[in-house]
Short mmCIF file of C-alpha atoms in Angstrom, two decimals:
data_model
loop_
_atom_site.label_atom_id
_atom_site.label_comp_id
_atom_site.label_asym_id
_atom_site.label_seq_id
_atom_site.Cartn_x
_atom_site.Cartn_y
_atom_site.Cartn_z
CA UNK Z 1 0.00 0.00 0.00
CA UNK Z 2 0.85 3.81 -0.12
CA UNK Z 3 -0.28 6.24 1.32
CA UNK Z 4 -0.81 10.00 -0.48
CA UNK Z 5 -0.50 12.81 2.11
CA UNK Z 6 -2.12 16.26 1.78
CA UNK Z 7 -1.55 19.28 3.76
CA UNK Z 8 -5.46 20.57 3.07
CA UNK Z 9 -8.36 19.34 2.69
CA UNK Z 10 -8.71 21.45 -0.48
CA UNK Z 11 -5.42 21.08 -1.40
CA UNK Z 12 -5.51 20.42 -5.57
CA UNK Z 13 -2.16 21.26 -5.82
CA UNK Z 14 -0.98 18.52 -4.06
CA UNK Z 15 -3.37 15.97 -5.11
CA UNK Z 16 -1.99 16.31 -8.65
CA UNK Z 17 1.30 15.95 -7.84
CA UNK Z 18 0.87 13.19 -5.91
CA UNK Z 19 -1.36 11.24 -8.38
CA UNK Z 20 0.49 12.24 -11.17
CA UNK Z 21 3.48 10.42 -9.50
CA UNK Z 22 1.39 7.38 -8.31
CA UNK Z 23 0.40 7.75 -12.44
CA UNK Z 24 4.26 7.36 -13.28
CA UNK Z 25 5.23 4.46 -10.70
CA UNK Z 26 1.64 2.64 -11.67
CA UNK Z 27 0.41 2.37 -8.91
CA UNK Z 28 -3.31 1.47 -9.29
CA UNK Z 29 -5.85 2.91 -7.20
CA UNK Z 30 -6.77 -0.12 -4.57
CA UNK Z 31 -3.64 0.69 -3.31
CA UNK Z 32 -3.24 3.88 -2.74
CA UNK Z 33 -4.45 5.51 0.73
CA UNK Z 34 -5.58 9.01 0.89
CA UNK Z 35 -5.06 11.11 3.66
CA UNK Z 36 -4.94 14.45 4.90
CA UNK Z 37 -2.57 15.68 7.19
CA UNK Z 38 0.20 13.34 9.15
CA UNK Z 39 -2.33 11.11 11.66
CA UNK Z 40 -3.75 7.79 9.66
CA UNK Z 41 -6.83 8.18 9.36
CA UNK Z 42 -7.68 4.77 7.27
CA UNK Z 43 -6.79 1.41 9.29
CA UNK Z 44 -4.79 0.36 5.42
CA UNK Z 45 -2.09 3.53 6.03
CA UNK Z 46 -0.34 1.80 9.03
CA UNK Z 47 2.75 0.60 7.76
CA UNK Z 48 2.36 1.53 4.10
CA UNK Z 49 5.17 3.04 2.27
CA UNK Z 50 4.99 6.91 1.66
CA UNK Z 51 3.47 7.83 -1.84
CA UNK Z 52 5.92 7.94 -4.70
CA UNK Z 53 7.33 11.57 -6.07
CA UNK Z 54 7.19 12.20 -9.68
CA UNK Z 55 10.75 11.16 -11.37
CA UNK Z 56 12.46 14.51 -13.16
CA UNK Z 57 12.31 12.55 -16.61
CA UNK Z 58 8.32 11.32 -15.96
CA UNK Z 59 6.14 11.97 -19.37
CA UNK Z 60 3.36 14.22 -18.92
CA UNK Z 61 0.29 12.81 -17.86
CA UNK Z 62 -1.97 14.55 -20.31
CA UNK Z 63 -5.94 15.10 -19.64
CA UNK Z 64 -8.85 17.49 -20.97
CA UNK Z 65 -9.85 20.29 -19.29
CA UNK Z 66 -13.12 18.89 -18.66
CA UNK Z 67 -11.21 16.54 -15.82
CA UNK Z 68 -9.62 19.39 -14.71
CA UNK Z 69 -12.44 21.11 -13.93
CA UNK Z 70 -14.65 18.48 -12.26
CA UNK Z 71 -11.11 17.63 -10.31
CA UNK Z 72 -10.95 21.30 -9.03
CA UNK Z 73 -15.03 21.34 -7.86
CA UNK Z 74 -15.41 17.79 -6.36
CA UNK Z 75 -12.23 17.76 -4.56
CA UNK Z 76 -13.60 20.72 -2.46
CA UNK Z 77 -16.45 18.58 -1.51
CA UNK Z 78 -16.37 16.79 2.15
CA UNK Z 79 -16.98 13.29 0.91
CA UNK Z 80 -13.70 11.33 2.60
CA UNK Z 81 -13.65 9.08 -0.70
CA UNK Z 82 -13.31 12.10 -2.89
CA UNK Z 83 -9.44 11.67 -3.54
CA UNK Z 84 -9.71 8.00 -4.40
CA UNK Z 85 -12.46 8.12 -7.05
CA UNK Z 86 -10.47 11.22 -8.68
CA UNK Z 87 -7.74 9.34 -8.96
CA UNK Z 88 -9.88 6.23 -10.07
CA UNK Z 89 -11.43 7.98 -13.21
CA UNK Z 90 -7.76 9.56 -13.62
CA UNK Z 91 -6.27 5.92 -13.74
CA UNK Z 92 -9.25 4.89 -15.97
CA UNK Z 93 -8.58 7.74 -18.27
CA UNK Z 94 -5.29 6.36 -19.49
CA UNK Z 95 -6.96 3.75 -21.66
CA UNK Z 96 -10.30 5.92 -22.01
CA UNK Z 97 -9.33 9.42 -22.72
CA UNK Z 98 -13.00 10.47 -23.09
CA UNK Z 99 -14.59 8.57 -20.20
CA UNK Z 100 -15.27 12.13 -18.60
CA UNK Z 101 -18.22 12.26 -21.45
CA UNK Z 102 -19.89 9.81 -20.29
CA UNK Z 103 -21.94 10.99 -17.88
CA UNK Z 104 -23.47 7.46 -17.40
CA UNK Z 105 -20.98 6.35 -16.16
CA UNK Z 106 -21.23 5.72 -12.62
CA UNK Z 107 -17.54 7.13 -11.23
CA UNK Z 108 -18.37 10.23 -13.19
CA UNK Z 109 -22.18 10.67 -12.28
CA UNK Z 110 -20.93 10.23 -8.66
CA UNK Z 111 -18.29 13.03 -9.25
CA UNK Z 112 -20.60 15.04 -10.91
CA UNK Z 113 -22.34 15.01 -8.00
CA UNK Z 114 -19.97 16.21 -5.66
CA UNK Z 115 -18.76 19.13 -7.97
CA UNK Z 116 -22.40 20.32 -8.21
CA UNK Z 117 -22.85 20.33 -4.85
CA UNK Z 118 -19.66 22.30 -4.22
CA UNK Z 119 -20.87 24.81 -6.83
CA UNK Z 120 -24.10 25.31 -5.08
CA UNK Z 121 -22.01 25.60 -1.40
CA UNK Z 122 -19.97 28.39 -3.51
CA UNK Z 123 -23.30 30.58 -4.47
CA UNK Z 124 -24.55 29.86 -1.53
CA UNK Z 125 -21.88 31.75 0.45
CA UNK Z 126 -21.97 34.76 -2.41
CA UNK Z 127 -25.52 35.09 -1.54
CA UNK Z 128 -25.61 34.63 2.13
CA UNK Z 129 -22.74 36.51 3.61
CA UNK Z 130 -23.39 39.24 5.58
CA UNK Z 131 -20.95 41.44 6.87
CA UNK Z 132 -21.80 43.59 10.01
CA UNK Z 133 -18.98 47.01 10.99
CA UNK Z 134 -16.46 46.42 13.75
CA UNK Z 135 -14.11 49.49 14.46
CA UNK Z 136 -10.68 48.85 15.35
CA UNK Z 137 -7.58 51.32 15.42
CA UNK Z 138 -7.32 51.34 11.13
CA UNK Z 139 -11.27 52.53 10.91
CA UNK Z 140 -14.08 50.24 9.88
CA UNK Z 141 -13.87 46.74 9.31
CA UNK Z 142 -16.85 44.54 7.97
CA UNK Z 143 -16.63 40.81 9.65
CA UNK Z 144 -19.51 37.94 8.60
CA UNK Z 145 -19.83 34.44 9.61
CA UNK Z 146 -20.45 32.08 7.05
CA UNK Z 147 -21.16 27.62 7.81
CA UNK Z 148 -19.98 26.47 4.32
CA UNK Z 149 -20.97 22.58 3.58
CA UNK Z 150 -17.94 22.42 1.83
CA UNK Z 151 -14.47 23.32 1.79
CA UNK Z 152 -14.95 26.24 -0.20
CA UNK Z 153 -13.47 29.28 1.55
CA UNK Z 154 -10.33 30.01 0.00
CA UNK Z 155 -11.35 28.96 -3.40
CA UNK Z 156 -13.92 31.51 -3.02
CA UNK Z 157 -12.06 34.22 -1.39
CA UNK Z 158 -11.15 35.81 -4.71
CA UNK Z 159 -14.66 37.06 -5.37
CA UNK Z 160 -14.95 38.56 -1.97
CA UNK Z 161 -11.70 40.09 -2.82
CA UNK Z 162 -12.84 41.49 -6.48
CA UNK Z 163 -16.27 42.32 -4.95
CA UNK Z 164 -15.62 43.92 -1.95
CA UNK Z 165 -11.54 45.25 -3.16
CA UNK Z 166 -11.80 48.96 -1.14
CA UNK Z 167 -13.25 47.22 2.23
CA UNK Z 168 -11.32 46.05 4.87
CA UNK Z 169 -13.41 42.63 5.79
CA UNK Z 170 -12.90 39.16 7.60
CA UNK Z 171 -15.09 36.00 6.53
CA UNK Z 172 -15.07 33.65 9.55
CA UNK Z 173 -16.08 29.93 9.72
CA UNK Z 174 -15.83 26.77 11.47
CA UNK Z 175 -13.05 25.65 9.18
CA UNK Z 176 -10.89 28.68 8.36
CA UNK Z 177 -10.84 32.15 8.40
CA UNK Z 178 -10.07 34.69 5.70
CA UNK Z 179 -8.90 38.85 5.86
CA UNK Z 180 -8.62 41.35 3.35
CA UNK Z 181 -7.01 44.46 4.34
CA UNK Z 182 -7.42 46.36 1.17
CA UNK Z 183 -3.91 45.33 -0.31
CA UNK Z 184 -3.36 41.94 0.68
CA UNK Z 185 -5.30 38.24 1.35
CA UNK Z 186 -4.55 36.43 4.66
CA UNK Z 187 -5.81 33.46 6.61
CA UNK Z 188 -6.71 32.98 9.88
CA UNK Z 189 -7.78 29.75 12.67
CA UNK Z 190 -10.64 28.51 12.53
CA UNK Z 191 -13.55 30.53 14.76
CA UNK Z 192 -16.83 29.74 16.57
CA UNK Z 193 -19.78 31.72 15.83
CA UNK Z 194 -19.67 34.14 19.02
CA UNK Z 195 -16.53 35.74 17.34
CA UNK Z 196 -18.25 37.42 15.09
CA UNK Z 197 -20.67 40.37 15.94
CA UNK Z 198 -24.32 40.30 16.55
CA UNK Z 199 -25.50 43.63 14.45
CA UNK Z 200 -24.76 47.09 14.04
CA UNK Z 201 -27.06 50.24 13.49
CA UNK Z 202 -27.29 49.94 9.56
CA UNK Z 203 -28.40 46.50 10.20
CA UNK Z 204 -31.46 48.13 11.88
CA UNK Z 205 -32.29 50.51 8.77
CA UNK Z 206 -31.80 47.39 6.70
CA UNK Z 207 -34.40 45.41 8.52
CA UNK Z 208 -37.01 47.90 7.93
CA UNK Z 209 -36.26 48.11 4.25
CA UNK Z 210 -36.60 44.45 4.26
CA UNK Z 211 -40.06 44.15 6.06
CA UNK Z 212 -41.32 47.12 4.06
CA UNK Z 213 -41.08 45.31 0.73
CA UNK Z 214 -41.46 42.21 1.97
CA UNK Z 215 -44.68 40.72 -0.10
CA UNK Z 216 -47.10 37.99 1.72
CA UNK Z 217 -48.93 37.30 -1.10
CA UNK Z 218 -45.84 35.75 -3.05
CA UNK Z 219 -44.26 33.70 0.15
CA UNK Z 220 -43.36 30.26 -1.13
CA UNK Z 221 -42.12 28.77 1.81
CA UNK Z 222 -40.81 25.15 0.35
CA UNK Z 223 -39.45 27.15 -2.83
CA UNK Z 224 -37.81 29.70 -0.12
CA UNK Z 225 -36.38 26.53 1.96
CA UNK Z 226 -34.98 25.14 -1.30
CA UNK Z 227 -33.12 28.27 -2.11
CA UNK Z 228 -32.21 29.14 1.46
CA UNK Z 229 -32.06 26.58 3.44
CA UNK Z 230 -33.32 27.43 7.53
CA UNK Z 231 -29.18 27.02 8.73
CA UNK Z 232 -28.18 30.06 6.98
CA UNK Z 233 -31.57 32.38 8.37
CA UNK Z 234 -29.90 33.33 11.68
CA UNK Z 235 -26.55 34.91 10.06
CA UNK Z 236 -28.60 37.30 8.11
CA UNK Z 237 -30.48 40.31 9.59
CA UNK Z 238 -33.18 39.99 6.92
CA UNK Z 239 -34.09 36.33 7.45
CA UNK Z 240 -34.26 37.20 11.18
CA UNK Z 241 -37.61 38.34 10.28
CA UNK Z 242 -39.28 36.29 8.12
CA UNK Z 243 -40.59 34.05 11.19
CA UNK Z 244 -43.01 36.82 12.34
CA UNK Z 245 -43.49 38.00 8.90
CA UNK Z 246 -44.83 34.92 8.06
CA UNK Z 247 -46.78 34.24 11.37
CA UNK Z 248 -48.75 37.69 10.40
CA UNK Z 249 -48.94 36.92 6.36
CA UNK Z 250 -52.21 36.42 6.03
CA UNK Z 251 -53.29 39.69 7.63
CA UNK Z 252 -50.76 41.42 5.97
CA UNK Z 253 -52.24 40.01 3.12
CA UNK Z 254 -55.56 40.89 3.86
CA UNK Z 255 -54.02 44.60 4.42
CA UNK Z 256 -52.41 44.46 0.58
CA UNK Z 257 -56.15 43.52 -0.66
CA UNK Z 258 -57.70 46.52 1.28
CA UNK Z 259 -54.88 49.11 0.11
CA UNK Z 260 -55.68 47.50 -3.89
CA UNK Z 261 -59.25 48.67 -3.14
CA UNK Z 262 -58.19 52.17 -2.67
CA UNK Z 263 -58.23 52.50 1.39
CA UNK Z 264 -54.35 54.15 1.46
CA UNK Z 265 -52.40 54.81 -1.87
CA UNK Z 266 -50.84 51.88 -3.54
CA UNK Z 267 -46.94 52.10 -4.31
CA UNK Z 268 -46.79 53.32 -0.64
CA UNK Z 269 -44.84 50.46 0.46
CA UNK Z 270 -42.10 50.88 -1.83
CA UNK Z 271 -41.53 54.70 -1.20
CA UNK Z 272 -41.16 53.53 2.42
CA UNK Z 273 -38.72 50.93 0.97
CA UNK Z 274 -36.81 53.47 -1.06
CA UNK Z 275 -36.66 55.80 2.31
CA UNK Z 276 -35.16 53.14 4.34
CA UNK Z 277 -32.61 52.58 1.11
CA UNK Z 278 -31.70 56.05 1.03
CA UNK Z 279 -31.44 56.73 4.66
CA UNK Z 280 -29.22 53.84 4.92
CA UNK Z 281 -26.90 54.86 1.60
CA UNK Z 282 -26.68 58.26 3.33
CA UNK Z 283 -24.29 56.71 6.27
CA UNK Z 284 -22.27 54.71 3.55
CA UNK Z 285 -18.80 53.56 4.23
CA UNK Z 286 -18.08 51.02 1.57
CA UNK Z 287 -15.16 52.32 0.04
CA UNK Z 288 -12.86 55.47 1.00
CA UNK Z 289 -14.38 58.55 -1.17
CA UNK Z 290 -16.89 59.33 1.79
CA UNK Z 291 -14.12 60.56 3.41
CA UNK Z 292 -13.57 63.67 1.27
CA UNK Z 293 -16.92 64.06 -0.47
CA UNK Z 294 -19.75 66.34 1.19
CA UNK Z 295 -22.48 63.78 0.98
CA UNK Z 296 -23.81 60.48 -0.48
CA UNK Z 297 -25.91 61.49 -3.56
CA UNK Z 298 -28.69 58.85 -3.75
CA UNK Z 299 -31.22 58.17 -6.45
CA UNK Z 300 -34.32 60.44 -7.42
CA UNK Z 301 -37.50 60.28 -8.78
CA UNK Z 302 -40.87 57.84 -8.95
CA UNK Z 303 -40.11 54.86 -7.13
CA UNK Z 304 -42.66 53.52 -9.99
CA UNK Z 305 -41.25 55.46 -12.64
CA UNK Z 306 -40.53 52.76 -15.82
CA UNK Z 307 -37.61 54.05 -16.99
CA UNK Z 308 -34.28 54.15 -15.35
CA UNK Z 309 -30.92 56.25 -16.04
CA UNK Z 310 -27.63 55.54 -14.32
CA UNK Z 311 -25.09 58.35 -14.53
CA UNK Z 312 -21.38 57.47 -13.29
CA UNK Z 313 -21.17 59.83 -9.94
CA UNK Z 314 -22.09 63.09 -8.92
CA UNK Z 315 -20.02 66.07 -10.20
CA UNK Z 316 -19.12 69.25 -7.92
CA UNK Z 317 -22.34 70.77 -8.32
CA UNK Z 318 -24.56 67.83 -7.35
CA UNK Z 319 -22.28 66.73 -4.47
CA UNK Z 320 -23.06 69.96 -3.01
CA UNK Z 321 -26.65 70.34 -3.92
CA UNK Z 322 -27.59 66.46 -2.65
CA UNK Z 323 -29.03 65.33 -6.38
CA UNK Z 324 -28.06 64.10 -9.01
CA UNK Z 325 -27.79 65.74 -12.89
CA UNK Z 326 -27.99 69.67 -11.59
CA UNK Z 327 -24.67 70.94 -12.85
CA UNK Z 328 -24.05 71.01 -16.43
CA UNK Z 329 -23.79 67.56 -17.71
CA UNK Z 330 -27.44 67.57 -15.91
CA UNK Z 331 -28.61 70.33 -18.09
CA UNK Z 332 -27.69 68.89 -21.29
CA UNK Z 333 -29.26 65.33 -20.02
CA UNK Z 334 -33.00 67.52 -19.00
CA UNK Z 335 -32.28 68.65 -22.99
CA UNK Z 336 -32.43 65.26 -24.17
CA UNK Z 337 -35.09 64.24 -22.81
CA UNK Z 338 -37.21 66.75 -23.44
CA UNK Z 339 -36.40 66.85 -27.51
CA UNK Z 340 -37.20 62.67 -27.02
CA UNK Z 341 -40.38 63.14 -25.52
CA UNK Z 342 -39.42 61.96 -22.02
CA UNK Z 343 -41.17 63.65 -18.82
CA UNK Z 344 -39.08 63.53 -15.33
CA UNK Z 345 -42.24 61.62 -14.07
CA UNK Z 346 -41.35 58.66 -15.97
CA UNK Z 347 -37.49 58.55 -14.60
CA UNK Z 348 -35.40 58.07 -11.60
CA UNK Z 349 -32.05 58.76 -12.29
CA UNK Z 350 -29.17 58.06 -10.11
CA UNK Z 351 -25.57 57.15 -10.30
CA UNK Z 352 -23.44 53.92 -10.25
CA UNK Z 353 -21.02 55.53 -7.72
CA UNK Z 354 -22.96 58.13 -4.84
CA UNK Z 355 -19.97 59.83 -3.42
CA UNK Z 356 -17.63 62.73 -5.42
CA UNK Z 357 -14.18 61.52 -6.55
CA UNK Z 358 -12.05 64.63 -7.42
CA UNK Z 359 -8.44 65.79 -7.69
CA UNK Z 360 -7.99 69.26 -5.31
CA UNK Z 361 -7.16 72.41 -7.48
CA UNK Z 362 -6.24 74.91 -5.89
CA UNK Z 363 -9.88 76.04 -4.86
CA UNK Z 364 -11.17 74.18 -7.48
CA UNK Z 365 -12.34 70.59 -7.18
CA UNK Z 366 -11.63 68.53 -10.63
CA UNK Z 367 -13.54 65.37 -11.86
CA UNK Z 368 -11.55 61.29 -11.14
CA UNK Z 369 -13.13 58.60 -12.75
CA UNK Z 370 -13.98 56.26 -10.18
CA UNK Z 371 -12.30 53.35 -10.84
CA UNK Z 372 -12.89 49.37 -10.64
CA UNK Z 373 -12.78 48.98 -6.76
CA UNK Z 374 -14.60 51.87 -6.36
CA UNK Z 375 -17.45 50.96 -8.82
CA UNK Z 376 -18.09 47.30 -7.37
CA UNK Z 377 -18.44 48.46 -3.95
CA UNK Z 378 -21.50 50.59 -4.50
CA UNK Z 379 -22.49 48.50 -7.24
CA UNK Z 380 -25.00 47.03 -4.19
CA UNK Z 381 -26.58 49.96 -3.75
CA UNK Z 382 -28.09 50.11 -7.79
CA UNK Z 383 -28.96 46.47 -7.42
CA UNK Z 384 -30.73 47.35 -4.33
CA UNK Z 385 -32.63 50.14 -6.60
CA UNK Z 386 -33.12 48.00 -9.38
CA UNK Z 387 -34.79 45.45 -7.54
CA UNK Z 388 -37.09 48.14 -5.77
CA UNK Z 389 -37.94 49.72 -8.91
CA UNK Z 390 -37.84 46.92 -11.10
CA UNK Z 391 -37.82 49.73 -14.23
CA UNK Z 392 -38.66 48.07 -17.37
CA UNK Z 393 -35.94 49.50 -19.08
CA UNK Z 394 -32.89 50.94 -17.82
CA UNK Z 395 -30.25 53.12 -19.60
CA UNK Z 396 -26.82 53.58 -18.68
CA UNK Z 397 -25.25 56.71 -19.28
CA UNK Z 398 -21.66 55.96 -20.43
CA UNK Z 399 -18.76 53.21 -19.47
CA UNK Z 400 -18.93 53.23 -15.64
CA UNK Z 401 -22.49 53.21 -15.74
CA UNK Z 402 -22.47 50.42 -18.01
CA UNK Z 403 -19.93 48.30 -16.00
CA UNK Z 404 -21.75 48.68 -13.08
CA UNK Z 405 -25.24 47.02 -14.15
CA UNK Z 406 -23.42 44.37 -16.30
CA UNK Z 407 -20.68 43.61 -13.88
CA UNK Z 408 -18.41 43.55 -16.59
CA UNK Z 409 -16.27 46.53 -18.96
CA UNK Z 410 -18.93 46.94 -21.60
CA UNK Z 411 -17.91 48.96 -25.62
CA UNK Z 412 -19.98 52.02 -26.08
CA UNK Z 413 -19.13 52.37 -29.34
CA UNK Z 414 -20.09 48.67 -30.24
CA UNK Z 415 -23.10 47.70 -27.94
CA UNK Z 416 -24.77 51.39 -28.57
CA UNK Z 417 -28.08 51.70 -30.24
CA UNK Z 418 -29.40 48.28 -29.73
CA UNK Z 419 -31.53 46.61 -26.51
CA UNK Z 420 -29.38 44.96 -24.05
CA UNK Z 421 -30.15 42.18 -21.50
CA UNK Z 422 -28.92 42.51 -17.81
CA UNK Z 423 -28.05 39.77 -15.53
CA UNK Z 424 -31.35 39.92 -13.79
CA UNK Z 425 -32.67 39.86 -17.74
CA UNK Z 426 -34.46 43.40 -17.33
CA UNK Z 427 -34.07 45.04 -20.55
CA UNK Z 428 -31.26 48.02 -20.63
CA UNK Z 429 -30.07 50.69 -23.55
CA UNK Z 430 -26.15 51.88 -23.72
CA UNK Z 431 -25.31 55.91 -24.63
CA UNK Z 432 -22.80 58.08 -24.12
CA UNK Z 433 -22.75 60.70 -20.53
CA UNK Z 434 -23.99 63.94 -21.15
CA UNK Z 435 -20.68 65.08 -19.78
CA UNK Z 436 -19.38 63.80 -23.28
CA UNK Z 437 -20.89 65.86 -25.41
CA UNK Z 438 -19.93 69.05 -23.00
CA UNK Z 439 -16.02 67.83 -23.94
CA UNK Z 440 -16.50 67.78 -27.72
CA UNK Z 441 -14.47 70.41 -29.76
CA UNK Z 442 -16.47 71.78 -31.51
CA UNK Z 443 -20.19 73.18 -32.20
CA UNK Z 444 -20.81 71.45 -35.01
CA UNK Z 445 -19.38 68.13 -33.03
CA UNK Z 446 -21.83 68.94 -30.25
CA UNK Z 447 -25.05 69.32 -32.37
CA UNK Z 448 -24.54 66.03 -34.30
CA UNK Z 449 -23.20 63.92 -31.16
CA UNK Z 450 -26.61 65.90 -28.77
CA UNK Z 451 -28.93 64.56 -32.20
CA UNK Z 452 -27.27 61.12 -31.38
CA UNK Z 453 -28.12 60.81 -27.93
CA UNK Z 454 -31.64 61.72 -28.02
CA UNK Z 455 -32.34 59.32 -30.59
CA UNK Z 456 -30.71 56.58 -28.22
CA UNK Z 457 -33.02 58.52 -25.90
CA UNK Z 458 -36.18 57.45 -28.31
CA UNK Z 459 -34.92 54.18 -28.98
CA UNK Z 460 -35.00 53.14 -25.09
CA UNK Z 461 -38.08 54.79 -24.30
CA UNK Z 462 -40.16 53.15 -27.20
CA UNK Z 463 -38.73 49.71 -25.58
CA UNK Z 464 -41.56 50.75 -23.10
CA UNK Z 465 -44.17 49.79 -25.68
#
């Protein structure tokens, strides 16, 4: 027998090696005991001889990138037997290089499996993180506890780290603990749930924006339980409530059916939504340009208006005044839609980044593009108006606006003038800012490029049929 040794759990790296060298000194897989860490765990490893090490002149052990990616999912997964039957179908694969096809096959259904269960653990912890604010002597830090099913922290800790780049946060869990400090990754020990914090004040404003759009004529409760399973209800401030929301549905309902019948004004629940958004966005701290900006600008107009524009971030003017689109960019953009036949009643307009990034001049403050970091972490806040709103279409207003409802860098130039689908499939229309045409040359420039973006203007708003 030999035994294979890993240092983690969810250490890939090491698997490979080790059955890429088992691979080389054919060794076949009913003798080969998996382990991880230096204690036996399997009564078969007492006494065995150490797994081989791959010999400098070994061939390359050559396999599709199909088996590398069901290798990198189900070896996350807690199943003990995980290493063996990877290295099973990897021993099989010598004399059937497409056996990973098959999905008949019972070694590969089974390790299908496990990789789609790890791939549901993984959104499930995007999802149902919450981070609550701890100070400490650097400022704010935002600390969540997270029970993953799997062993999925650190292969998920670059999306926390791309998501959340400008924050200073800590993810802990039963299993291992991760930090971001705003430059660099770290881990930590394993923690127990009373290390991290019980709530903070936003927490509070977020619970009554939750109950006041919370709908108890659309509760599903299995469909709910399927999604989000009970275990992770008491690590978000949200799900804290749904027990008594659901214990007083039916009146609720009941309330919702008077309300339709013209006893108080319908839509009232989501301006008292859009309050408790707002109120909240006003004490933001997500990334660092509160610090130097006079004010969050948040979002204006109808909560029911259909149409919604997304600017990039307030300019001097607005950061002063509290709104958005006053200064001049704002004038041109009240232009346009007037000469396309759009009323302020049917917009809310807003901006994919609420706080004023400048460059000092002298007395004068000067426009910075906000850039990727900056963008992501108040890309939550125009989900969380989306989702209130729910326009039916939604224009963004140049490149930042743009990569914050796609999550992605989007082309102007290529994707402009035609109907767009977002990630939550809500339909969406790409232009230039109005800032753009105020940088153009020339008067001539200006009149043809201001013609062009009210007929993207006319394009998005006859998507309202």
């Amino acid at each position: 027998m030999r035994v294979a040794t890993l240092s983690a759990p969810d250490d890939m790296d090491a698997w490979r090696e080790a059955a890429r060298a088992l691979i080389a000194a054919d060794v076949p897989p009913d003798r080969v005991v998996w382990q991880v860490g230096a204690a036996a765990e399997d009564l078969f490893a007492t006494g065995a001889e150490p797994a081989p090490t791959s010999p400098a002149n070994a061939s390359p052990l050559r396999v599709s990138r199909a088996f590398i990616a069901l290798a990198g999912d189900a070896i996350l997964h807690r199943d003990p037997e995980r290493f063996a039957l990877l290295y099973t179908l990897l021993w099989r694969l010598r004399e059937m290089p497409r056996l990973v096809e098959d999905h008949a096959d019972p070694l590969v259904r089974r390790l299908e499996g496990l990789a789609k269960a790890v791939r549901r653990d993984i959104h499930k912890m995007r999802a149902f993180v919450r981070f609550r604010t701890v100070t400490d002597d650097d400022g704010d830090r935002y600390v969540a506890w997270f029970e993953p099913e799997h062993h999925i922290v650190r292969a998920n800790a670059a999306f926390f780290v791309n998501r959340f780049a400008s924050m200073r946060w800590s993810i802990l869990t039963p299993d291992v603990s991760i930090h971001w400090d705003g430059a660099r990754l770290s881990e930590g020990p394993p923690a127990v749930r009373g290390d991290a914090p019980e709530g903070d004040p936003v927490e509070e404003v977020w619970k009554t924006y939750y109950a006041s759009i919370f709908n108890p004529a659309r509760v599903k409760v299995n469909a709910m339980l399927k999604e989000m399973p009970r275990k992770y209800w008491k690590n978000m401030p949200e799900t804290a409530l749904v027990p008594q929301l659901l214990a007083s549905a039916q009146a609720r309902e009941s309330g919702m059916i008077e309300r339709a019948r013209g006893r108080e004004e319908i839509g009232g629940n989501a301006q008292l939504a859009w309050e408790a958004l707002r109120d909240e966005a006003a004490a933001c701290t997500r990334c660092h340009l509160h610090k130097h900006a006079t004010q969050t600008v948040f979002g204006e107009g109808p909560v029911s208006a259909p149409m919604m524009f997304v600017g990039e971030q307030p300019g001097d003017q607005e950061d002063l005044a509290g709104h958005p689109f006053v200064g001049p960019a704002g004038q041109v953009f009240n232009r346009a839609l007037a000469a396309a036949g759009i009323t302020r009643e049917q917009t809310y307009v807003t901006n994919a980044v609420k706080h004023f990034k400048f460059e000092p001049r002298g007395k004068r403050r000067i426009h910075a593009k906000p850039d990727a970091g900056e963008i992501e972490a108040c890309r939550w806040w125009i989900e969380q108006e989306q989702l209130l709103l729910r326009p039916k279409v939604t224009v963004a207003l140049g490149a930042t606006a743009a990569r914050s409802l796609f999550g992605k860098v989007m082309t102007i130039g290529r994707e402009r003038g035609r109907e767009q689908r977002l990630p939550d499939g809500g339909a969406a229309w790409i232009t230039v800012h109005p800032s753009y045409l105020l940088r153009l040359p020339d008067e001539d420039a200006r009149t043809a490029e201001f013609a062009r973006f009210v007929d993207d203007l006319k394009l998005a708003h006859a998507a309202l049929g």
